[in-house]
Structure formats: C-alpha cells, structure tokens
Short mmCIF file of C-alpha atoms in Angstrom, two decimals:
data_model
loop_
_atom_site.label_atom_id
_atom_site.label_comp_id
_atom_site.label_asym_id
_atom_site.label_seq_id
_atom_site.Cartn_x
_atom_site.Cartn_y
_atom_site.Cartn_z
CA MET A 1 -46.35 51.12 -70.98
CA LYS A 2 -42.88 52.63 -71.23
CA PRO A 3 -39.95 50.24 -70.76
CA LEU A 4 -38.44 50.18 -67.28
CA ILE A 5 -34.67 50.65 -67.26
CA LEU A 6 -32.68 49.70 -64.17
CA ILE A 7 -29.33 51.46 -63.81
CA THR A 8 -26.46 50.57 -61.52
CA ASN A 9 -22.67 50.93 -61.40
CA ASP A 10 -19.66 50.16 -59.25
CA ASP A 11 -18.45 53.70 -58.58
CA SER A 12 -21.31 54.38 -56.12
CA ILE A 13 -24.40 56.55 -56.14
CA GLU A 14 -22.29 59.73 -56.28
CA ALA A 15 -20.51 59.03 -59.57
CA PRO A 16 -21.07 61.53 -62.42
CA GLY A 17 -21.02 58.61 -64.90
CA LEU A 18 -24.10 57.12 -63.24
CA HIS A 19 -25.94 60.43 -63.43
CA LYS A 20 -25.05 60.81 -67.09
CA LEU A 21 -26.41 57.34 -67.87
CA VAL A 22 -29.62 58.00 -65.91
CA LYS A 23 -30.14 61.19 -67.88
CA ILE A 24 -29.63 59.55 -71.28
CA ALA A 25 -31.76 56.51 -70.39
CA SER A 26 -34.61 58.76 -69.26
CA GLU A 27 -35.21 59.61 -72.91
CA PHE A 28 -36.20 55.96 -73.51
CA GLY A 29 -38.36 54.96 -70.57
CA ASP A 30 -38.93 54.95 -66.84
CA VAL A 31 -35.62 54.79 -65.02
CA ILE A 32 -34.74 53.53 -61.55
CA GLY A 33 -31.21 53.92 -60.21
CA VAL A 34 -29.95 51.40 -57.64
CA ALA A 35 -26.25 51.92 -56.93
CA PRO A 36 -23.78 50.91 -54.23
CA ARG A 37 -23.55 53.24 -51.25
CA GLU A 38 -19.73 52.92 -51.28
CA PRO A 39 -17.34 52.58 -54.25
CA GLN A 40 -17.06 48.95 -55.39
CA SER A 41 -14.38 48.98 -58.05
CA GLY A 42 -12.77 45.57 -58.54
CA MET A 43 -15.66 43.73 -56.85
CA SER A 44 -16.29 41.48 -59.85
CA SER A 45 -19.44 39.36 -59.32
CA ALA A 46 -19.05 39.32 -55.54
CA ILE A 47 -22.19 38.80 -53.46
CA SER A 48 -22.75 39.46 -49.76
CA VAL A 49 -23.49 36.03 -48.31
CA SER A 50 -23.07 36.62 -44.62
CA ARG A 51 -24.17 40.11 -43.77
CA ALA A 52 -27.25 42.32 -43.72
CA LEU A 53 -28.01 44.60 -46.66
CA ARG A 54 -29.75 47.97 -46.42
CA ILE A 55 -31.70 49.89 -49.03
CA HIS A 56 -31.97 53.69 -48.79
CA GLU A 57 -33.91 55.93 -51.12
CA VAL A 58 -32.07 59.15 -52.00
CA PRO A 59 -33.37 62.22 -53.90
CA ASP A 60 -34.68 61.70 -57.44
CA TYR A 61 -32.35 62.52 -60.29
CA SER A 62 -33.59 63.67 -63.69
CA GLY A 63 -37.03 62.21 -62.96
CA ALA A 64 -35.67 58.83 -61.82
CA ARG A 65 -36.11 57.34 -58.37
CA MET A 66 -32.69 56.63 -56.89
CA PHE A 67 -31.66 54.09 -54.22
CA THR A 68 -28.45 52.98 -52.53
CA VAL A 69 -27.64 49.43 -51.43
CA SER A 70 -24.98 48.76 -48.77
CA GLY A 71 -23.36 46.05 -50.88
CA THR A 72 -21.78 45.09 -54.19
CA PRO A 73 -22.97 45.83 -57.74
CA VAL A 74 -24.41 42.29 -57.98
CA ASP A 75 -26.19 42.82 -54.65
CA CYS A 76 -27.70 45.97 -56.18
CA VAL A 77 -29.13 44.07 -59.15
CA LYS A 78 -30.41 41.18 -57.03
CA LEU A 79 -32.02 43.43 -54.41
CA ALA A 80 -33.41 45.79 -57.05
CA LEU A 81 -35.14 42.91 -58.86
CA ASN A 82 -36.49 41.45 -55.63
CA ALA A 83 -37.35 44.40 -53.46
CA ILE A 84 -37.29 47.67 -55.39
CA VAL A 85 -38.55 47.63 -58.98
CA PRO A 86 -42.36 47.85 -59.49
CA ARG A 87 -42.19 45.62 -62.60
CA ARG A 88 -39.62 43.57 -64.51
CA PRO A 89 -37.04 45.83 -66.22
CA THR A 90 -36.68 45.62 -69.99
CA LEU A 91 -33.07 46.68 -69.75
CA ILE A 92 -30.28 46.84 -67.18
CA LEU A 93 -27.48 49.35 -67.70
CA SER A 94 -24.29 49.62 -65.66
CA GLY A 95 -21.95 52.61 -65.62
CA ILE A 96 -20.85 54.80 -67.11
CA ASN A 97 -17.75 53.49 -65.37
CA HIS A 98 -14.92 55.87 -64.58
CA GLY A 99 -12.14 53.74 -66.06
CA SER A 100 -11.57 51.13 -68.76
CA ASN A 101 -13.02 47.61 -68.73
CA THR A 102 -11.34 46.25 -71.86
CA GLY A 103 -9.46 42.98 -72.24
CA ASN A 104 -9.92 40.61 -69.35
CA ALA A 105 -10.69 43.45 -66.93
CA ILE A 106 -14.19 41.99 -67.15
CA THR A 107 -12.96 39.33 -64.70
CA TYR A 108 -12.52 41.91 -61.92
CA SER A 109 -15.03 44.57 -62.97
CA GLY A 110 -17.90 45.39 -60.67
CA THR A 111 -19.53 47.26 -63.57
CA MET A 112 -19.56 44.05 -65.60
CA GLY A 113 -20.47 41.90 -62.58
CA ALA A 114 -23.79 43.75 -62.49
CA VAL A 115 -24.22 43.25 -66.24
CA LEU A 116 -23.58 39.49 -66.11
CA GLU A 117 -26.07 39.28 -63.23
CA GLY A 118 -28.74 41.02 -65.28
CA CYS A 119 -28.00 38.72 -68.20
CA MET A 120 -28.32 35.57 -66.05
CA ASN A 121 -31.71 36.85 -64.97
CA GLY A 122 -32.79 36.93 -68.61
CA ILE A 123 -32.76 40.72 -68.94
CA ALA A 124 -30.88 42.53 -71.73
CA SER A 125 -27.88 44.12 -70.01
CA VAL A 126 -25.18 46.53 -71.14
CA GLY A 127 -22.12 47.91 -69.34
CA PHE A 128 -20.57 51.24 -70.33
CA SER A 129 -17.06 52.31 -69.37
CA LEU A 130 -15.11 55.43 -70.25
CA CYS A 131 -11.37 54.80 -70.47
CA HIS A 132 -10.60 57.66 -68.10
CA HIS A 133 -10.51 57.56 -64.30
CA SER A 134 -11.12 61.20 -63.48
CA VAL A 135 -14.28 62.17 -61.61
CA LYS A 136 -14.36 65.12 -64.01
CA ALA A 137 -14.16 62.97 -67.16
CA ASP A 138 -16.17 64.30 -70.09
CA PHE A 139 -19.07 61.96 -70.89
CA ASP A 140 -20.71 64.28 -73.42
CA LEU A 141 -18.59 63.34 -76.44
CA SER A 142 -19.90 59.77 -76.32
CA ALA A 143 -23.54 60.56 -75.48
CA PRO A 144 -24.87 60.10 -79.06
CA PHE A 145 -23.29 56.63 -79.24
CA VAL A 146 -24.56 55.58 -75.82
CA ARG A 147 -28.01 56.72 -76.99
CA GLN A 148 -27.69 54.65 -80.18
CA ILE A 149 -26.66 51.47 -78.34
CA ILE A 150 -29.56 51.80 -75.89
CA ALA A 151 -31.98 52.37 -78.78
CA ASP A 152 -30.63 49.34 -80.69
CA VAL A 153 -30.83 47.00 -77.70
CA LEU A 154 -34.35 48.17 -76.83
CA LYS A 155 -35.38 47.52 -80.46
CA ASP A 156 -33.58 44.21 -81.15
CA GLY A 157 -32.99 42.77 -77.69
CA LEU A 158 -30.03 40.50 -77.02
CA PRO A 159 -29.71 36.70 -77.24
CA ASN A 160 -30.27 34.73 -74.06
CA TYR A 161 -27.06 34.60 -71.98
CA THR A 162 -25.39 37.36 -74.01
CA ALA A 163 -24.66 40.84 -72.66
CA LEU A 164 -22.63 43.78 -73.98
CA ASN A 165 -19.41 45.32 -72.70
CA VAL A 166 -19.04 48.82 -74.20
CA ASN A 167 -15.82 50.83 -73.77
CA ILE A 168 -15.46 54.45 -74.79
CA PRO A 169 -12.11 56.06 -75.66
CA ALA A 170 -11.07 58.99 -73.48
CA ARG A 171 -10.78 62.62 -74.51
CA VAL A 172 -11.83 62.17 -78.16
CA GLU A 173 -15.04 62.32 -80.14
CA PRO A 174 -15.48 58.61 -80.96
CA LEU A 175 -15.19 57.74 -84.66
CA GLY A 176 -17.91 55.08 -84.41
CA ILE A 177 -18.74 51.74 -82.77
CA ARG A 178 -16.90 48.50 -83.51
CA ALA A 179 -18.10 45.02 -82.49
CA CYS A 180 -15.02 43.05 -81.46
CA ARG A 181 -13.60 40.53 -79.02
CA ALA A 182 -11.84 41.17 -75.73
CA ALA A 183 -8.06 41.32 -76.01
CA ARG A 184 -6.33 38.46 -74.27
CA GLY A 185 -4.09 39.71 -71.53
CA HIS A 186 -3.24 39.67 -67.89
CA TRP A 187 -2.44 42.17 -65.20
CA SER A 188 1.15 42.77 -64.24
CA GLU A 189 0.88 42.25 -60.51
CA GLU A 190 3.25 44.75 -59.16
CA PHE A 191 2.42 45.55 -55.59
CA ALA A 192 3.75 48.65 -53.93
CA ARG A 193 5.42 47.63 -50.67
CA TYR A 194 5.29 50.01 -47.70
CA THR A 195 6.35 49.97 -44.08
CA ASP A 196 3.84 51.15 -41.50
CA PRO A 197 4.73 53.33 -38.48
CA MET A 198 5.22 50.15 -36.41
CA GLY A 199 7.84 48.90 -38.88
CA LEU A 200 5.56 46.24 -40.35
CA PRO A 201 5.16 45.74 -44.10
CA PHE A 202 1.95 46.21 -46.06
CA TYR A 203 1.12 45.94 -49.75
CA TRP A 204 -1.02 47.90 -52.22
CA LEU A 205 -2.17 46.56 -55.58
CA CYS A 206 -0.95 48.62 -58.53
CA GLY A 207 -1.00 46.32 -61.56
CA ARG A 208 -1.66 47.38 -65.13
CA PHE A 209 -3.12 45.49 -68.08
CA ILE A 210 -0.65 43.77 -70.40
CA ASN A 211 -2.20 43.16 -73.83
CA GLU A 212 -0.80 39.79 -74.94
CA GLU A 213 -1.77 40.34 -78.56
CA PRO A 214 -0.83 43.93 -79.38
CA GLU A 215 -0.69 43.07 -83.13
CA ALA A 216 -4.33 41.90 -83.31
CA THR A 217 -6.72 44.24 -85.13
CA ASP A 218 -9.99 42.66 -83.97
CA THR A 219 -9.85 43.39 -80.24
CA ASP A 220 -11.33 46.03 -77.97
CA GLU A 221 -7.85 47.27 -77.08
CA TYR A 222 -7.14 47.81 -80.78
CA TRP A 223 -10.34 49.71 -81.59
CA ILE A 224 -10.14 51.88 -78.48
CA GLY A 225 -6.62 52.82 -79.55
CA GLN A 226 -8.00 53.78 -82.97
CA GLY A 227 -10.53 56.15 -81.37
CA TYR A 228 -13.59 53.90 -81.70
CA ILE A 229 -16.07 52.69 -79.12
CA SER A 230 -15.59 48.92 -78.60
CA LEU A 231 -18.64 46.70 -78.21
CA VAL A 232 -17.83 43.17 -76.98
CA PRO A 233 -20.64 40.62 -76.61
CA VAL A 234 -19.94 38.65 -73.45
CA THR A 235 -21.39 35.57 -71.81
CA PRO A 236 -21.52 34.47 -68.17
CA GLU A 237 -20.95 30.85 -69.27
CA GLN A 238 -17.33 29.77 -68.88
CA THR A 239 -17.17 26.10 -69.87
CA ASP A 240 -14.24 25.61 -72.27
CA SER A 241 -16.07 23.57 -74.94
CA ASN A 242 -12.98 22.87 -77.05
CA PHE A 243 -10.99 21.28 -74.27
CA LEU A 244 -14.10 19.45 -73.05
CA LYS A 245 -14.38 17.80 -76.49
CA GLN A 246 -10.75 16.71 -76.23
CA LEU A 247 -11.30 15.24 -72.77
CA LEU A 248 -14.41 13.36 -73.90
CA ASN A 249 -12.60 11.89 -76.93
CA LYS A 250 -9.67 10.58 -74.93
CA MET B 1 13.62 20.05 -58.27
CA LYS B 2 10.20 19.08 -56.92
CA PRO B 3 7.24 20.99 -58.33
CA LEU B 4 5.99 23.87 -56.21
CA ILE B 5 2.26 23.76 -55.52
CA LEU B 6 0.47 26.89 -54.30
CA ILE B 7 -2.76 26.26 -52.41
CA THR B 8 -5.48 28.74 -51.54
CA ASN B 9 -9.23 28.76 -50.88
CA ASP B 10 -12.11 31.08 -49.99
CA ASP B 11 -13.10 29.55 -46.66
CA SER B 12 -10.04 31.02 -44.89
CA ILE B 13 -6.87 29.57 -43.40
CA GLU B 14 -8.85 27.67 -40.77
CA ALA B 15 -10.91 25.51 -43.13
CA PRO B 16 -10.46 21.73 -42.86
CA GLY B 17 -10.85 21.47 -46.66
CA LEU B 18 -7.69 23.57 -47.11
CA HIS B 19 -5.75 21.36 -44.71
CA LYS B 20 -6.90 18.24 -46.51
CA LEU B 21 -5.75 19.62 -49.86
CA VAL B 22 -2.36 20.68 -48.43
CA LYS B 23 -1.89 17.18 -47.07
CA ILE B 24 -2.72 15.45 -50.35
CA ALA B 25 -0.65 17.88 -52.43
CA SER B 26 2.37 17.35 -50.18
CA GLU B 27 2.70 13.87 -51.69
CA PHE B 28 3.49 15.52 -55.06
CA GLY B 29 5.85 18.40 -54.31
CA ASP B 30 6.70 21.37 -52.15
CA VAL B 31 3.55 23.06 -50.94
CA ILE B 32 2.88 26.64 -49.84
CA GLY B 33 -0.52 27.60 -48.47
CA VAL B 34 -1.68 31.23 -48.86
CA ALA B 35 -5.27 31.62 -47.72
CA PRO B 36 -7.56 34.50 -46.76
CA ARG B 37 -7.46 35.52 -43.10
CA GLU B 38 -11.27 35.84 -43.08
CA PRO B 39 -13.91 33.75 -44.91
CA GLN B 40 -14.41 35.01 -48.49
CA SER B 41 -17.30 32.95 -49.82
CA GLY B 42 -19.08 34.65 -52.70
CA MET B 43 -16.16 36.98 -53.41
CA SER B 44 -15.85 35.89 -57.05
CA SER B 45 -12.76 37.45 -58.69
CA ALA B 46 -12.86 40.52 -56.45
CA ILE B 47 -9.57 42.37 -55.88
CA SER B 48 -8.71 44.93 -53.21
CA VAL B 49 -7.99 48.09 -55.16
CA SER B 50 -8.09 50.74 -52.49
CA ARG B 51 -6.78 49.31 -49.27
CA ALA B 52 -3.64 47.91 -47.72
CA LEU B 53 -3.02 44.16 -47.67
CA ARG B 54 -1.13 42.29 -44.98
CA ILE B 55 0.70 38.96 -45.13
CA HIS B 56 1.15 36.88 -41.96
CA GLU B 57 2.98 33.60 -41.68
CA VAL B 58 1.21 31.06 -39.46
CA PRO B 59 2.47 27.67 -38.22
CA ASP B 60 3.47 25.08 -40.85
CA TYR B 61 0.96 22.40 -41.70
CA SER B 62 1.97 18.92 -42.87
CA GLY B 63 5.40 20.23 -43.89
CA ALA B 64 4.00 23.22 -45.82
CA ARG B 65 4.66 26.87 -45.00
CA MET B 66 1.32 28.62 -44.45
CA PHE B 67 0.41 32.30 -44.81
CA THR B 68 -2.68 34.45 -44.46
CA VAL B 69 -3.56 37.47 -46.59
CA SER B 70 -6.01 40.10 -45.36
CA GLY B 71 -7.92 40.09 -48.65
CA THR B 72 -9.79 38.06 -51.23
CA PRO B 73 -8.84 34.73 -52.84
CA VAL B 74 -7.58 36.58 -55.95
CA ASP B 75 -5.52 38.87 -53.69
CA CYS B 76 -4.02 35.70 -52.17
CA VAL B 77 -2.91 34.41 -55.58
CA LYS B 78 -1.57 37.78 -56.75
CA LEU B 79 0.33 38.47 -53.52
CA ALA B 80 1.60 34.91 -53.30
CA LEU B 81 3.06 35.09 -56.81
CA ASN B 82 4.61 38.50 -56.19
CA ALA B 83 5.75 38.45 -52.61
CA ILE B 84 5.68 34.95 -51.10
CA VAL B 85 6.66 32.05 -53.37
CA PRO B 86 10.41 31.36 -53.78
CA ARG B 87 9.91 30.19 -57.40
CA ARG B 88 7.12 29.99 -59.96
CA PRO B 89 4.51 27.37 -58.95
CA THR B 90 3.84 24.48 -61.33
CA LEU B 91 0.30 24.18 -60.05
CA ILE B 92 -2.28 26.27 -58.18
CA LEU B 93 -5.01 24.45 -56.26
CA SER B 94 -8.01 26.07 -54.58
CA GLY B 95 -10.22 24.42 -51.97
CA ILE B 96 -11.34 21.96 -51.03
CA ASN B 97 -14.32 24.27 -50.79
CA HIS B 98 -16.99 23.59 -48.19
CA GLY B 99 -19.97 23.78 -50.56
CA SER B 100 -20.85 23.17 -54.20
CA ASN B 101 -19.57 25.24 -57.12
CA THR B 102 -21.53 23.61 -59.92
CA GLY B 103 -23.56 25.32 -62.63
CA ASN B 104 -22.98 29.04 -62.86
CA ALA B 105 -21.91 29.25 -59.22
CA ILE B 106 -18.49 29.80 -60.79
CA THR B 107 -19.63 33.40 -61.37
CA TYR B 108 -19.77 34.10 -57.63
CA SER B 109 -17.24 31.59 -56.33
CA GLY B 110 -14.15 32.83 -54.52
CA THR B 111 -12.67 29.34 -54.87
CA MET B 112 -12.93 29.60 -58.64
CA GLY B 113 -11.89 33.28 -58.66
CA ALA B 114 -8.49 32.13 -57.38
CA VAL B 115 -8.38 29.39 -60.03
CA LEU B 116 -9.15 31.75 -62.92
CA GLU B 117 -6.47 34.09 -61.58
CA GLY B 118 -3.89 31.31 -61.61
CA CYS B 119 -4.94 30.37 -65.13
CA MET B 120 -4.59 33.95 -66.42
CA ASN B 121 -1.06 33.93 -65.01
CA GLY B 122 -0.27 30.91 -67.18
CA ILE B 123 -0.19 28.40 -64.33
CA ALA B 124 -2.20 25.15 -64.39
CA SER B 125 -4.99 25.70 -61.86
CA VAL B 126 -7.68 23.48 -60.37
CA GLY B 127 -10.53 24.22 -57.97
CA PHE B 128 -12.02 21.50 -55.76
CA SER B 129 -15.40 21.77 -54.05
CA LEU B 130 -17.27 19.30 -51.90
CA CYS B 131 -21.05 19.64 -52.24
CA HIS B 132 -21.51 19.88 -48.49
CA HIS B 133 -21.30 22.99 -46.32
CA SER B 134 -20.47 21.46 -42.96
CA VAL B 135 -17.16 22.27 -41.34
CA LYS B 136 -17.15 18.58 -40.38
CA ALA B 137 -17.67 17.34 -43.94
CA ASP B 138 -15.84 14.10 -44.79
CA PHE B 139 -13.12 14.76 -47.36
CA ASP B 140 -11.58 11.28 -47.12
CA LEU B 141 -13.97 9.50 -49.48
CA SER B 142 -12.80 11.65 -52.38
CA ALA B 143 -9.09 11.71 -51.55
CA PRO B 144 -8.06 9.07 -54.13
CA PHE B 145 -9.78 11.04 -56.90
CA VAL B 146 -8.28 14.36 -55.82
CA ARG B 147 -4.89 12.61 -55.87
CA GLN B 148 -5.55 11.29 -59.37
CA ILE B 149 -6.55 14.69 -60.77
CA ILE B 150 -3.45 16.34 -59.28
CA ALA B 151 -1.25 13.60 -60.74
CA ASP B 152 -2.87 13.92 -64.19
CA VAL B 153 -2.52 17.71 -64.31
CA LEU B 154 1.10 17.56 -63.13
CA LYS B 155 1.79 15.00 -65.87
CA ASP B 156 -0.17 16.47 -68.81
CA GLY B 157 -0.54 20.15 -67.88
CA LEU B 158 -3.53 22.15 -69.07
CA PRO B 159 -4.00 24.23 -72.22
CA ASN B 160 -3.29 27.94 -71.98
CA TYR B 161 -6.34 29.80 -70.60
CA THR B 162 -8.06 26.62 -69.44
CA ALA B 163 -8.55 25.65 -65.80
CA LEU B 164 -10.55 22.92 -64.07
CA ASN B 165 -13.59 23.16 -61.81
CA VAL B 166 -13.95 19.90 -59.86
CA ASN B 167 -17.02 19.18 -57.74
CA ILE B 168 -17.32 16.22 -55.40
CA PRO B 169 -20.66 14.71 -54.37
CA ALA B 170 -21.40 14.74 -50.64
CA ARG B 171 -21.60 11.78 -48.30
CA VAL B 172 -20.86 9.07 -50.90
CA GLU B 173 -17.85 7.26 -52.22
CA PRO B 174 -17.61 8.78 -55.72
CA LEU B 175 -18.23 6.33 -58.58
CA GLY B 176 -15.61 8.03 -60.78
CA ILE B 177 -14.78 11.29 -62.55
CA ARG B 178 -16.82 12.69 -65.45
CA ALA B 179 -15.67 15.54 -67.73
CA CYS B 180 -18.75 17.65 -68.48
CA ARG B 181 -20.05 21.17 -68.94
CA ALA B 182 -21.53 23.51 -66.33
CA ALA B 183 -25.32 23.34 -66.08
CA ARG B 184 -27.02 26.51 -67.21
CA GLY B 185 -29.00 28.05 -64.43
CA HIS B 186 -29.56 31.03 -62.24
CA TRP B 187 -30.04 31.74 -58.58
CA SER B 188 -33.52 32.28 -57.25
CA GLU B 189 -33.00 35.59 -55.49
CA GLU B 190 -35.15 35.29 -52.48
CA PHE B 191 -34.01 37.65 -49.79
CA ALA B 192 -35.07 37.19 -46.21
CA ARG B 193 -36.52 40.48 -44.96
CA TYR B 194 -36.06 41.46 -41.32
CA THR B 195 -36.82 44.43 -39.13
CA ASP B 196 -34.08 45.69 -36.83
CA PRO B 197 -34.65 46.86 -33.23
CA MET B 198 -35.09 50.43 -34.57
CA GLY B 199 -37.94 49.31 -36.80
CA LEU B 200 -35.87 49.61 -39.99
CA PRO B 201 -35.80 46.87 -42.62
CA PHE B 202 -32.74 44.89 -43.67
CA TYR B 203 -32.22 42.04 -46.12
CA TRP B 204 -30.20 38.81 -46.19
CA LEU B 205 -29.38 36.87 -49.34
CA CYS B 206 -30.75 33.32 -49.33
CA GLY B 207 -31.02 32.24 -52.98
CA ARG B 208 -30.62 28.73 -54.29
CA PHE B 209 -29.46 27.43 -57.65
CA ILE B 210 -32.15 26.68 -60.22
CA ASN B 211 -30.90 24.23 -62.86
CA GLU B 212 -32.53 25.40 -66.11
CA GLU B 213 -31.83 22.12 -67.88
CA PRO B 214 -32.67 19.36 -65.40
CA GLU B 215 -33.15 16.88 -68.30
CA ALA B 216 -29.59 17.30 -69.64
CA THR B 217 -27.25 14.34 -69.03
CA ASP B 218 -23.97 16.07 -69.87
CA THR B 219 -23.79 18.65 -67.06
CA ASP B 220 -22.02 18.85 -63.72
CA GLU B 221 -25.37 18.96 -61.93
CA TYR B 222 -26.34 15.68 -63.62
CA TRP B 223 -23.15 13.78 -62.81
CA ILE B 224 -23.02 15.00 -59.22
CA GLY B 225 -26.57 13.73 -58.84
CA GLN B 226 -25.42 10.33 -60.18
CA GLY B 227 -22.68 10.13 -57.54
CA TYR B 228 -19.75 11.06 -59.79
CA ILE B 229 -17.12 13.77 -59.44
CA SER B 230 -17.72 16.43 -62.10
CA LEU B 231 -14.73 17.96 -63.91
CA VAL B 232 -15.58 21.07 -65.94
CA PRO B 233 -12.86 22.77 -68.00
CA VAL B 234 -13.39 26.51 -67.66
CA THR B 235 -11.93 29.61 -69.27
CA PRO B 236 -11.57 33.17 -68.01
CA GLU B 237 -12.35 34.48 -71.51
CA GLN B 238 -15.97 35.58 -71.87
CA THR B 239 -16.35 36.97 -75.39
CA ASP B 240 -19.48 35.45 -76.98
CA SER B 241 -17.95 34.45 -80.34
CA ASN B 242 -21.21 33.29 -81.91
CA PHE B 243 -23.04 36.56 -81.37
CA LEU B 244 -19.92 38.50 -82.37
CA LYS B 245 -19.98 36.70 -85.74
CA GLN B 246 -23.63 37.71 -86.19
CA LEU B 247 -22.85 41.34 -85.37
CA LEU B 248 -19.91 41.44 -87.79
CA ASN B 249 -22.00 39.94 -90.62
CA LYS B 250 -24.83 42.46 -90.24
#
C-alpha cells in the first residue's frame, strides 16, 4: 500500500504554499490535506479547549482529498488523526509556509506547532517555510529540494521525538541543504500604537527577529543568508537537562 | 529599589490563582499584574499577529496595579514589557494555573507560553500550576513553597534561556520540592462527537495525558504522584542536538 501523507499548514486552505506541497507529496503516496479554515499565523501549539470544531470537505486538489477545520494547526492534526484519515499516516508535512520560521520563531509558529504535534504522535513530521511572505512567492525554485527531503524521510524515517524544521531562502535557486541548529534570538517587541476614532489607544504587534549570534556559522540564519536551505532537527521536549543536573547536585 | 515582579496567567484576570500569586509576590517587591481579559487555556505561545490589542487598567489588588490585555498570555508579556511596566521586571511569574502543566502539557500551556516569553527576553521566569481545575481550589497549602521558590529565584537568578515549570499536587500539603524532568507522554486525542440542531456534526476536544514512562522515578508526573511539588527547568530552545550531530557526521 502507498504511504499516506497528511498535509496541513497555518496559512489556511487557500494558501498557494499548501497546494504546492500537496502536489509534490502526491508523487510519493496518497495525500490528504487538512488545513485551517482561517489563517492561523502565530498560533504556535494552541489547541481549542472550549469550543466546537467543524470539519468541511472542499474540492479535491491534485488528486488529494482536502478538508478544512475551524481551528488551529494543532487542532487540524488532532482532528485529522481522529476523525478524517482512513489509516495512520506515514508522514505529516506542514507548509509550505509563506514566511520564515528560523531561529526561535518555532516558539510562535503554527506551521511548526502542527509538526511538533505530529512528532508527539509518533509520526515523522516535517515543516517547510519559504522566507518570503508574498502570496505570489515562487515555490518552484525549491521544489527539487523539498522532493529530496520527503524522499529521504520516507526512506530513513526520523528518530522518536525528533521532527524537522526546513527553511528555504527567498528569490534564489537554493545552493543545497544544510543541517544546522536554530539561531538563538528574540523578537524586538515594538508595538505600533494607534488611536481609534473614539480617542482610545490600541496596539498592533510588529516585532522582528534579532539574531543574538550573527557571527555563528552553524545556524539556520547563517545558512539561509548564504543561499542554502536550512534543516534543523527539533524536539518537543523542553526540559533543560544541564541545569537540572546542577540543581540535583546542589 | 525594590524588585519589580510582573505577574500574568492564562486563566484571565478573574482567576483566584492569579490573585493568590499577586498576594504572595507582594511580600517580595513591587507587583504589576497583566492578565488576559478572557480565559486563554491551551493557547501555548500564540501571539496576535493580525488584530488590534487593547490594554485596560482594572482596580488594584493587594497593592498591585492590575491590567487586562485583549490577547494571549504571550501578548500580555510582550505588551507589558513594551507599554505598561515603569522599569524592567526582575522576575516574571505566571499562574497559579488552575490545572496541571506536567509532562508535555508545556507544549499547549498558555501559562508556560508566558514563562518562555519572559525567559527569551532575558528575565527570570517561573510558571506555577496547581493540579486541580476547580475555581475553588485551595492554594493556601502550597503558599510556603511558592514563597520559597520566589525567594530562591530572586536570590540566585536563573541561567540565560532557562525558566522553571512548577507543578503543585492537589488537595495535599506538599511534602517538599523536587527538581526533575518532564515526563514523556502524549495526549490521547479522543474528541467528543455531537450533532447540532441542523443535523450537522461538530467535535469537542477531550484528550487526557498518557504518561509514556509510568515506571520512571525522576519525572514530574512521578513526584506529583508522591505528593511533592515538581520543579522542571525548561528551555525555549528546541534544536535536537543529538540528531543534529548524527546528520552532520553522515
């Protein structure tokens, strides 16, 4: 039997990046798309704990059945596994995201929230992001590399509790793929401040990523800057083992 | 000058656990409370990227100025640091959450989303959760331990990029505090399935945590079960260094 590949994203069912990924994945197996009905950028691993969720089937795309879920990317994965897929997927893919998920953007990323969810369910999971926000971004330049990563993961699998965060440089033909670590950084939290027609203030998030180690040559930020695709193995487990050892030896 | 302590949560400004934490923290410094206007359980590290955010000051509590933000716990921390606090906080506390955040619940937890945000901003940050969902849960039994943890962190600080996830057993006087790691596990994704008055199906999340290593005696799940407070050092960084080494040596 062909492998079943579940595809989701955080940009919603209408995103060209999702369609591109469905199309490429269709070369490798049976594909089902389950994506949020509304855009879910920045939703991280959020789950809907106190509201109803709906599933709607929409027209097939490139031979794949396609569904929307009225929730977050993690809701999509959970509901897909429990109420949509006919058998256990071999692979979960998320993206291709319209926008970068390098550095610690993984903390906020809905794309990667879905990937970590797949991973915690014991399914090999990979997130793809193109470092370009436009809805008209060109996904074709990276297609051969996306194809290669899918083929490799289907062949070799991934360790338990390890997933992949793949970022693709914008507007260039990638020079290759580089395994690396996420750059350490934070977001500069500038908020735009406005005054509404009633004279009351409101705020709008507009931060940007500050790479705290711009000299490092082993990070995703570095390799993206060099024109390579970055591939960061990530884990949902967050215990800080080093500091735990210190605490236990006190 | 007294230390400034910023307090937030994911259960909203009205949660008794927030008030308890404000009261205890007031013994150690100047306190400002900035909490979500609406409950935000399960919101993880979600940020509001495409909507306006509002700040409202509400009546003081126990000598602390109190504010609501119309967003997520991470929005609360970001907006507090940028638009509310008069100086940089020495400490960020989140909770006391009404409900457990052991094991990999940290992935979904709004309480811990706020804590990881504080940590990435270079501020010592601690999340407190009581393993009991009731709005009438008894926070008094654990107060001496909460006090001790706050005092220790104010005295010793925390390493860069390390925060603390503290869970408190329900309905017992804790026997002590144990530093430990998060139990590996996943959520059993049962959804309740309903039919609406139109005859259309909808779904409601109702999973529960499955501890995948119930025999382990060094996890938060174990120590909570023994009647201790679990203290897990956590990091926002998620690169899987072991698998990265394997990939680089291929």
